[in-house]
């Protein structure tokens, strides 16, 4: 077989494959078109504020304060980003947020896993009452608890400390419920087989239950980290020390005698949200798997 014949046959094969592929494609239905349009519209609604913040951060302060505002800057500049780094203590804010969020996430994972497993697998007097008290925490706004929590923290001498910012955020009623629902779905036969082999409750928990709960634990950890990172009200209430400011609190101080510096504020907001975007991009599978495993998607 000559090279020319081989080339001709290869070309025919490719044309045939393209024809079959084009014939196998079905035209979009009306429902698919409607859903696609709705999805694009919803995505645009969520992306528009981020795009507006990004464009504003590249404007001068005078242009950012113009009314009516316009989307694209007339003169592109990075002055807002430079001013934020020069006048603000961004590195310190970032470290404080990271320390607080990591500690809160670690404590919440430990507490919610133990509490959820205890409610799902052990029987004790007053269990239903205690579970009701825990679930009632889902109906109480954190803002309502601000004053009594601050009074308690003040009496314990933890104002202007890391522990004062961390401990009050470690009452995870929602996270206990998520893991409680997951642990209920684990077959009891797995644990009973381990008990027959001589394993104790703690060994069963750490060697069987925790490995099975990795998707839910990952989802709980990510949700907690994001909530703690974005928490503005409690760190603002419990600390007056500029060296202990978190990212949301530090960005709120971007003002001068003329008022809010909008370009710097948008740059700081994007800087604060970047770690959360990275977390979501790398762990979105764990988030979806965690919700699916807990059964919350259908509730």
mmCIF file of C-alpha atoms in Angstrom:
data_model
loop_
_atom_site.group_PDB
_atom_site.id
_atom_site.type_symbol
_atom_site.label_atom_id
_atom_site.label_comp_id
_atom_site.label_asym_id
_atom_site.label_seq_id
_atom_site.Cartn_x
_atom_site.Cartn_y
_atom_site.Cartn_z
ATOM 1 C CA UNK A 1 0.000 0.000 0.000
ATOM 2 C CA UNK A 2 1.452 3.331 -1.062
ATOM 3 C CA UNK A 3 1.675 6.411 1.087
ATOM 4 C CA UNK A 4 -0.898 8.185 -1.095
ATOM 5 C CA UNK A 5 -3.451 5.393 -0.593
ATOM 6 C CA UNK A 6 -2.900 5.470 3.164
ATOM 7 C CA UNK A 7 -3.443 9.223 3.227
ATOM 8 C CA UNK A 8 -6.647 8.913 1.206
ATOM 9 C CA UNK A 9 -8.052 6.193 3.491
ATOM 10 C CA UNK A 10 -7.175 8.232 6.578
ATOM 11 C CA UNK A 11 -8.954 11.272 5.156
ATOM 12 C CA UNK A 12 -12.041 9.174 4.340
ATOM 13 C CA UNK A 13 -12.064 7.728 7.862
ATOM 14 C CA UNK A 14 -11.905 11.194 9.409
ATOM 15 C CA UNK A 15 -14.720 12.460 7.174
ATOM 16 C CA UNK A 16 -16.853 9.446 8.086
ATOM 17 C CA UNK A 17 -16.218 9.977 11.803
ATOM 18 C CA UNK A 18 -17.153 13.649 11.546
ATOM 19 C CA UNK A 19 -20.325 12.782 9.628
ATOM 20 C CA UNK A 20 -21.376 10.208 12.237
ATOM 21 C CA UNK A 21 -20.615 12.654 15.047
ATOM 22 C CA UNK A 22 -22.589 15.426 13.387
ATOM 23 C CA UNK A 23 -25.541 13.106 12.774
ATOM 24 C CA UNK A 24 -25.492 11.876 16.390
ATOM 25 C CA UNK A 25 -25.872 15.398 17.720
ATOM 26 C CA UNK A 26 -29.462 16.123 18.555
ATOM 27 C CA UNK A 27 -30.894 19.631 18.302
ATOM 28 C CA UNK A 28 -31.504 21.407 21.566
ATOM 29 C CA UNK A 29 -34.968 21.144 22.986
ATOM 30 C CA UNK A 30 -36.949 24.131 24.191
ATOM 31 C CA UNK A 31 -36.403 23.085 27.808
ATOM 32 C CA UNK A 32 -32.633 22.923 27.361
ATOM 33 C CA UNK A 33 -32.558 26.358 25.764
ATOM 34 C CA UNK A 34 -34.652 27.861 28.579
ATOM 35 C CA UNK A 35 -32.497 26.266 31.276
ATOM 36 C CA UNK A 36 -29.320 27.461 29.569
ATOM 37 C CA UNK A 37 -30.618 31.028 29.336
ATOM 38 C CA UNK A 38 -31.665 30.953 32.998
ATOM 39 C CA UNK A 39 -28.261 29.542 34.013
ATOM 40 C CA UNK A 40 -26.419 32.260 32.080
ATOM 41 C CA UNK A 41 -28.626 34.961 33.611
ATOM 42 C CA UNK A 42 -28.104 33.667 37.167
ATOM 43 C CA UNK A 43 -24.344 33.394 36.576
ATOM 44 C CA UNK A 44 -24.267 36.976 35.295
ATOM 45 C CA UNK A 45 -26.061 38.176 38.434
ATOM 46 C CA UNK A 46 -23.414 36.546 40.645
ATOM 47 C CA UNK A 47 -20.438 37.558 38.504
ATOM 48 C CA UNK A 48 -21.501 41.196 37.980
ATOM 49 C CA UNK A 49 -20.597 42.431 41.524
ATOM 50 C CA UNK A 50 -17.180 40.760 41.329
ATOM 51 C CA UNK A 51 -16.532 42.312 37.915
ATOM 52 C CA UNK A 52 -17.655 45.725 39.178
ATOM 53 C CA UNK A 53 -15.321 45.462 42.180
ATOM 54 C CA UNK A 54 -12.422 44.412 39.943
ATOM 55 C CA UNK A 55 -12.909 47.306 37.525
ATOM 56 C CA UNK A 56 -13.369 49.791 40.372
ATOM 57 C CA UNK A 57 -10.113 48.677 41.998
ATOM 58 C CA UNK A 58 -8.264 49.761 38.850
ATOM 59 C CA UNK A 59 -9.747 53.278 38.916
ATOM 60 C CA UNK A 60 -8.409 56.342 40.655
ATOM 61 C CA UNK A 61 -10.222 57.358 43.843
ATOM 62 C CA UNK A 62 -11.739 60.396 42.114
ATOM 63 C CA UNK A 63 -13.034 58.287 39.242
ATOM 64 C CA UNK A 64 -14.342 55.579 41.592
ATOM 65 C CA UNK A 65 -16.442 58.197 43.431
ATOM 66 C CA UNK A 66 -18.010 59.637 40.272
ATOM 67 C CA UNK A 67 -21.811 59.676 39.995
ATOM 68 C CA UNK A 68 -23.246 58.158 37.904
ATOM 69 C CA UNK A 69 -20.653 55.389 37.955
ATOM 70 C CA UNK A 70 -19.367 53.643 34.856
ATOM 71 C CA UNK A 71 -18.052 50.122 34.418
ATOM 72 C CA UNK A 72 -14.658 50.391 32.785
ATOM 73 C CA UNK A 73 -12.045 52.828 34.110
ATOM 74 C CA UNK A 74 -11.096 55.675 31.823
ATOM 75 C CA UNK A 75 -7.512 55.487 33.062
ATOM 76 C CA UNK A 76 -6.286 52.098 34.304
ATOM 77 C CA UNK A 77 -4.151 52.355 37.430
ATOM 78 C CA UNK A 78 -2.976 50.099 40.266
ATOM 79 C CA UNK A 79 -2.703 52.984 42.717
ATOM 80 C CA UNK A 80 -5.472 51.554 44.936
ATOM 81 C CA UNK A 81 -3.631 48.240 45.308
ATOM 82 C CA UNK A 82 -0.347 50.005 46.108
ATOM 83 C CA UNK A 83 -2.004 52.334 48.625
ATOM 84 C CA UNK A 84 -3.698 49.407 50.353
ATOM 85 C CA UNK A 85 -0.366 47.630 50.842
ATOM 86 C CA UNK A 86 1.408 50.828 51.937
ATOM 87 C CA UNK A 87 -1.181 52.251 54.346
ATOM 88 C CA UNK A 88 -2.834 49.055 55.592
ATOM 89 C CA UNK A 89 -1.372 46.154 57.522
ATOM 90 C CA UNK A 90 -2.603 43.580 55.001
ATOM 91 C CA UNK A 91 -0.093 40.874 55.941
ATOM 92 C CA UNK A 92 -1.044 41.070 59.619
ATOM 93 C CA UNK A 93 -4.773 41.018 58.779
ATOM 94 C CA UNK A 94 -4.279 37.967 56.586
ATOM 95 C CA UNK A 95 -2.297 36.079 59.254
ATOM 96 C CA UNK A 96 -4.890 36.883 61.929
ATOM 97 C CA UNK A 97 -7.732 35.674 59.722
ATOM 98 C CA UNK A 98 -5.823 32.511 58.879
ATOM 99 C CA UNK A 99 -5.028 31.715 62.528
ATOM 100 C CA UNK A 100 -8.599 32.330 63.689
ATOM 101 C CA UNK A 101 -10.211 30.428 60.791
ATOM 102 C CA UNK A 102 -7.908 27.398 61.052
ATOM 103 C CA UNK A 103 -8.362 27.145 64.836
ATOM 104 C CA UNK A 104 -12.149 27.534 64.601
ATOM 105 C CA UNK A 105 -12.320 24.915 61.852
ATOM 106 C CA UNK A 106 -10.204 22.433 63.837
ATOM 107 C CA UNK A 107 -12.272 22.819 67.006
ATOM 108 C CA UNK A 108 -15.590 22.660 65.140
ATOM 109 C CA UNK A 109 -14.550 19.477 63.308
ATOM 110 C CA UNK A 110 -13.574 17.773 66.559
ATOM 111 C CA UNK A 111 -16.642 18.889 68.515
ATOM 112 C CA UNK A 112 -19.210 18.284 65.769
ATOM 113 C CA UNK A 113 -17.796 14.851 64.870
ATOM 114 C CA UNK A 114 -17.853 13.637 68.477
ATOM 115 C CA UNK A 115 -21.263 15.162 69.220
ATOM 116 C CA UNK A 116 -22.812 13.926 65.978
ATOM 117 C CA UNK A 117 -21.535 10.397 66.507
ATOM 118 C CA UNK A 118 -22.670 10.425 70.121
ATOM 119 C CA UNK A 119 -26.204 11.439 69.179
ATOM 120 C CA UNK A 120 -26.349 8.949 66.299
ATOM 121 C CA UNK A 121 -24.976 5.851 68.018
ATOM 122 C CA UNK A 122 -25.357 6.101 71.790
ATOM 123 C CA UNK A 123 -28.443 6.017 73.974
ATOM 124 C CA UNK A 124 -28.564 7.997 77.200
ATOM 125 C CA UNK A 125 -31.134 9.664 79.408
ATOM 126 C CA UNK A 126 -32.262 13.069 78.112
ATOM 127 C CA UNK A 127 -30.885 12.481 74.628
ATOM 128 C CA UNK A 128 -33.945 13.868 72.831
ATOM 129 C CA UNK A 129 -34.053 16.939 75.075
ATOM 130 C CA UNK A 130 -30.360 17.641 74.569
ATOM 131 C CA UNK A 131 -30.705 17.144 70.811
ATOM 132 C CA UNK A 132 -33.592 19.596 70.797
ATOM 133 C CA UNK A 133 -31.462 22.159 72.635
ATOM 134 C CA UNK A 134 -28.670 21.745 70.090
ATOM 135 C CA UNK A 135 -31.083 22.080 67.178
ATOM 136 C CA UNK A 136 -32.631 25.201 68.720
ATOM 137 C CA UNK A 137 -29.301 26.858 68.034
ATOM 138 C CA UNK A 138 -30.232 26.780 64.338
ATOM 139 C CA UNK A 139 -33.127 29.154 65.032
ATOM 140 C CA UNK A 140 -31.148 31.778 66.972
ATOM 141 C CA UNK A 141 -29.296 34.486 65.081
ATOM 142 C CA UNK A 142 -25.648 34.937 66.133
ATOM 143 C CA UNK A 143 -26.261 38.691 66.358
ATOM 144 C CA UNK A 144 -28.754 38.105 69.190
ATOM 145 C CA UNK A 145 -26.044 36.360 71.235
ATOM 146 C CA UNK A 146 -23.507 39.147 70.723
ATOM 147 C CA UNK A 147 -24.058 40.984 74.003
ATOM 148 C CA UNK A 148 -24.189 37.945 76.361
ATOM 149 C CA UNK A 149 -21.211 36.388 74.603
ATOM 150 C CA UNK A 150 -19.211 39.598 74.916
ATOM 151 C CA UNK A 151 -20.096 39.862 78.618
ATOM 152 C CA UNK A 152 -18.938 36.278 79.169
ATOM 153 C CA UNK A 153 -15.699 36.791 77.240
ATOM 154 C CA UNK A 154 -15.026 40.016 79.150
ATOM 155 C CA UNK A 155 -15.531 38.317 82.520
ATOM 156 C CA UNK A 156 -13.112 35.584 81.458
ATOM 157 C CA UNK A 157 -10.479 38.174 80.534
ATOM 158 C CA UNK A 158 -10.304 37.142 76.873
ATOM 159 C CA UNK A 159 -11.055 40.517 75.257
ATOM 160 C CA UNK A 160 -8.364 41.495 72.718
ATOM 161 C CA UNK A 161 -7.067 37.922 72.492
ATOM 162 C CA UNK A 162 -7.146 35.206 69.861
ATOM 163 C CA UNK A 163 -9.120 32.925 72.165
ATOM 164 C CA UNK A 164 -11.782 35.594 72.566
ATOM 165 C CA UNK A 165 -12.292 35.570 68.804
ATOM 166 C CA UNK A 166 -12.037 31.782 68.403
ATOM 167 C CA UNK A 167 -14.008 30.090 71.184
ATOM 168 C CA UNK A 168 -17.417 31.811 70.723
ATOM 169 C CA UNK A 169 -17.412 30.688 67.074
ATOM 170 C CA UNK A 170 -17.060 27.032 68.057
ATOM 171 C CA UNK A 171 -20.729 26.256 68.815
ATOM 172 C CA UNK A 172 -21.545 24.379 65.598
ATOM 173 C CA UNK A 173 -25.227 23.392 65.839
ATOM 174 C CA UNK A 174 -25.604 23.131 62.059
ATOM 175 C CA UNK A 175 -22.377 21.141 61.684
ATOM 176 C CA UNK A 176 -23.423 18.726 64.432
ATOM 177 C CA UNK A 177 -26.663 18.132 62.552
ATOM 178 C CA UNK A 178 -24.871 17.508 59.238
ATOM 179 C CA UNK A 179 -22.575 14.858 60.736
ATOM 180 C CA UNK A 180 -25.397 13.428 62.847
ATOM 181 C CA UNK A 181 -27.383 12.736 59.676
ATOM 182 C CA UNK A 182 -24.360 11.142 58.025
ATOM 183 C CA UNK A 183 -23.505 8.893 60.975
ATOM 184 C CA UNK A 184 -27.081 7.674 61.057
ATOM 185 C CA UNK A 185 -26.625 6.339 57.530
ATOM 186 C CA UNK A 186 -23.562 4.226 58.341
ATOM 187 C CA UNK A 187 -24.542 0.526 58.615
ATOM 188 C CA UNK A 188 -24.392 -0.631 62.215
ATOM 189 C CA UNK A 189 -23.109 -4.021 61.046
ATOM 190 C CA UNK A 190 -19.691 -2.485 60.358
ATOM 191 C CA UNK A 191 -19.355 -1.317 63.945
ATOM 192 C CA UNK A 192 -20.825 -4.504 65.403
ATOM 193 C CA UNK A 193 -18.296 -6.604 63.490
ATOM 194 C CA UNK A 194 -15.489 -4.472 64.931
ATOM 195 C CA UNK A 195 -16.943 -4.830 68.446
ATOM 196 C CA UNK A 196 -17.015 -8.625 68.024
ATOM 197 C CA UNK A 197 -13.321 -8.521 67.059
ATOM 198 C CA UNK A 198 -12.564 -6.757 70.329
ATOM 199 C CA UNK A 199 -12.373 -3.129 69.210
ATOM 200 C CA UNK A 200 -13.536 -0.451 71.601
ATOM 201 C CA UNK A 201 -15.788 2.499 70.919
ATOM 202 C CA UNK A 202 -12.920 4.941 70.355
ATOM 203 C CA UNK A 203 -11.075 2.576 68.020
ATOM 204 C CA UNK A 204 -14.236 2.004 65.989
ATOM 205 C CA UNK A 205 -14.772 5.739 65.767
ATOM 206 C CA UNK A 206 -11.268 6.593 64.558
ATOM 207 C CA UNK A 207 -10.591 3.551 62.348
ATOM 208 C CA UNK A 208 -14.021 2.946 60.773
ATOM 209 C CA UNK A 209 -16.362 5.903 61.207
ATOM 210 C CA UNK A 210 -13.979 8.800 60.588
ATOM 211 C CA UNK A 211 -12.539 7.370 57.318
ATOM 212 C CA UNK A 212 -16.077 6.819 56.025
ATOM 213 C CA UNK A 213 -17.023 10.363 57.004
ATOM 214 C CA UNK A 214 -14.227 12.094 55.075
ATOM 215 C CA UNK A 215 -16.551 13.696 52.470
ATOM 216 C CA UNK A 216 -18.843 15.105 55.151
ATOM 217 C CA UNK A 217 -15.941 16.195 57.339
ATOM 218 C CA UNK A 218 -14.391 17.971 54.348
ATOM 219 C CA UNK A 219 -17.664 19.775 53.624
ATOM 220 C CA UNK A 220 -18.084 20.783 57.278
ATOM 221 C CA UNK A 221 -14.497 22.031 57.417
ATOM 222 C CA UNK A 222 -14.877 24.107 54.260
ATOM 223 C CA UNK A 223 -18.197 25.625 55.351
ATOM 224 C CA UNK A 224 -16.757 26.496 58.763
ATOM 225 C CA UNK A 225 -13.577 27.988 57.325
ATOM 226 C CA UNK A 226 -15.529 30.212 54.933
ATOM 227 C CA UNK A 227 -17.939 31.366 57.643
ATOM 228 C CA UNK A 228 -15.113 32.157 60.072
ATOM 229 C CA UNK A 229 -13.055 33.945 57.424
ATOM 230 C CA UNK A 230 -16.022 36.170 56.484
ATOM 231 C CA UNK A 231 -17.080 36.851 60.074
ATOM 232 C CA UNK A 232 -16.994 40.590 60.652
ATOM 233 C CA UNK A 233 -19.287 41.276 63.600
ATOM 234 C CA UNK A 234 -17.742 39.156 66.361
ATOM 235 C CA UNK A 235 -14.045 40.057 65.817
ATOM 236 C CA UNK A 236 -15.147 43.679 65.569
ATOM 237 C CA UNK A 237 -16.930 43.437 68.948
ATOM 238 C CA UNK A 238 -14.302 41.534 70.887
ATOM 239 C CA UNK A 239 -11.104 43.344 69.917
ATOM 240 C CA UNK A 240 -9.929 46.951 69.706
ATOM 241 C CA UNK A 241 -6.297 46.070 69.069
ATOM 242 C CA UNK A 242 -5.238 46.958 65.489
ATOM 243 C CA UNK A 243 -2.677 44.141 65.612
ATOM 244 C CA UNK A 244 -5.492 41.577 66.025
ATOM 245 C CA UNK A 245 -7.714 42.781 63.179
ATOM 246 C CA UNK A 246 -8.886 40.192 60.689
ATOM 247 C CA UNK A 247 -9.263 40.855 56.963
ATOM 248 C CA UNK A 248 -12.927 42.024 57.083
ATOM 249 C CA UNK A 249 -12.207 44.342 60.029
ATOM 250 C CA UNK A 250 -9.024 45.705 58.500
ATOM 251 C CA UNK A 251 -10.665 46.453 55.168
ATOM 252 C CA UNK A 252 -13.424 48.375 56.981
ATOM 253 C CA UNK A 253 -10.787 50.859 58.204
ATOM 254 C CA UNK A 254 -9.858 51.911 54.647
ATOM 255 C CA UNK A 255 -11.054 55.501 55.078
ATOM 256 C CA UNK A 256 -9.561 58.968 55.324
ATOM 257 C CA UNK A 257 -10.797 62.452 56.168
ATOM 258 C CA UNK A 258 -12.684 62.575 52.861
ATOM 259 C CA UNK A 259 -14.639 59.382 53.511
ATOM 260 C CA UNK A 260 -14.495 55.860 52.121
ATOM 261 C CA UNK A 261 -11.764 55.079 49.620
ATOM 262 C CA UNK A 262 -13.850 53.043 47.189
ATOM 263 C CA UNK A 263 -11.050 51.837 44.946
ATOM 264 C CA UNK A 264 -9.016 50.619 47.919
ATOM 265 C CA UNK A 265 -12.118 49.092 49.472
ATOM 266 C CA UNK A 266 -12.810 47.080 46.308
ATOM 267 C CA UNK A 267 -9.160 45.993 46.096
ATOM 268 C CA UNK A 268 -9.251 44.863 49.725
ATOM 269 C CA UNK A 269 -12.502 42.980 49.198
ATOM 270 C CA UNK A 270 -11.038 41.089 46.258
ATOM 271 C CA UNK A 271 -7.893 40.357 48.236
ATOM 272 C CA UNK A 272 -9.941 39.005 51.133
ATOM 273 C CA UNK A 273 -12.111 36.871 48.863
ATOM 274 C CA UNK A 274 -9.256 35.340 46.891
ATOM 275 C CA UNK A 275 -8.430 32.601 49.476
ATOM 276 C CA UNK A 276 -12.092 31.560 49.581
ATOM 277 C CA UNK A 277 -12.217 31.307 45.799
ATOM 278 C CA UNK A 278 -9.102 29.125 45.870
ATOM 279 C CA UNK A 279 -10.619 26.910 48.587
ATOM 280 C CA UNK A 280 -13.827 26.477 46.620
ATOM 281 C CA UNK A 281 -12.047 25.746 43.323
ATOM 282 C CA UNK A 282 -9.868 23.030 44.843
ATOM 283 C CA UNK A 283 -12.473 21.507 47.183
ATOM 284 C CA UNK A 284 -15.750 21.870 45.288
ATOM 285 C CA UNK A 285 -15.927 18.087 44.774
ATOM 286 C CA UNK A 286 -15.701 17.556 48.535
ATOM 287 C CA UNK A 287 -18.455 20.120 49.094
ATOM 288 C CA UNK A 288 -20.818 18.414 46.647
ATOM 289 C CA UNK A 289 -19.928 14.945 47.939
ATOM 290 C CA UNK A 290 -20.409 16.036 51.537
ATOM 291 C CA UNK A 291 -23.870 17.447 50.893
ATOM 292 C CA UNK A 292 -24.841 14.368 48.890
ATOM 293 C CA UNK A 293 -23.641 11.971 51.609
ATOM 294 C CA UNK A 294 -25.472 13.787 54.403
ATOM 295 C CA UNK A 295 -28.768 13.745 52.548
ATOM 296 C CA UNK A 296 -29.226 17.491 52.951
ATOM 297 C CA UNK A 297 -29.676 17.998 49.198
ATOM 298 C CA UNK A 298 -33.196 16.581 49.364
ATOM 299 C CA UNK A 299 -34.284 18.469 52.418
#
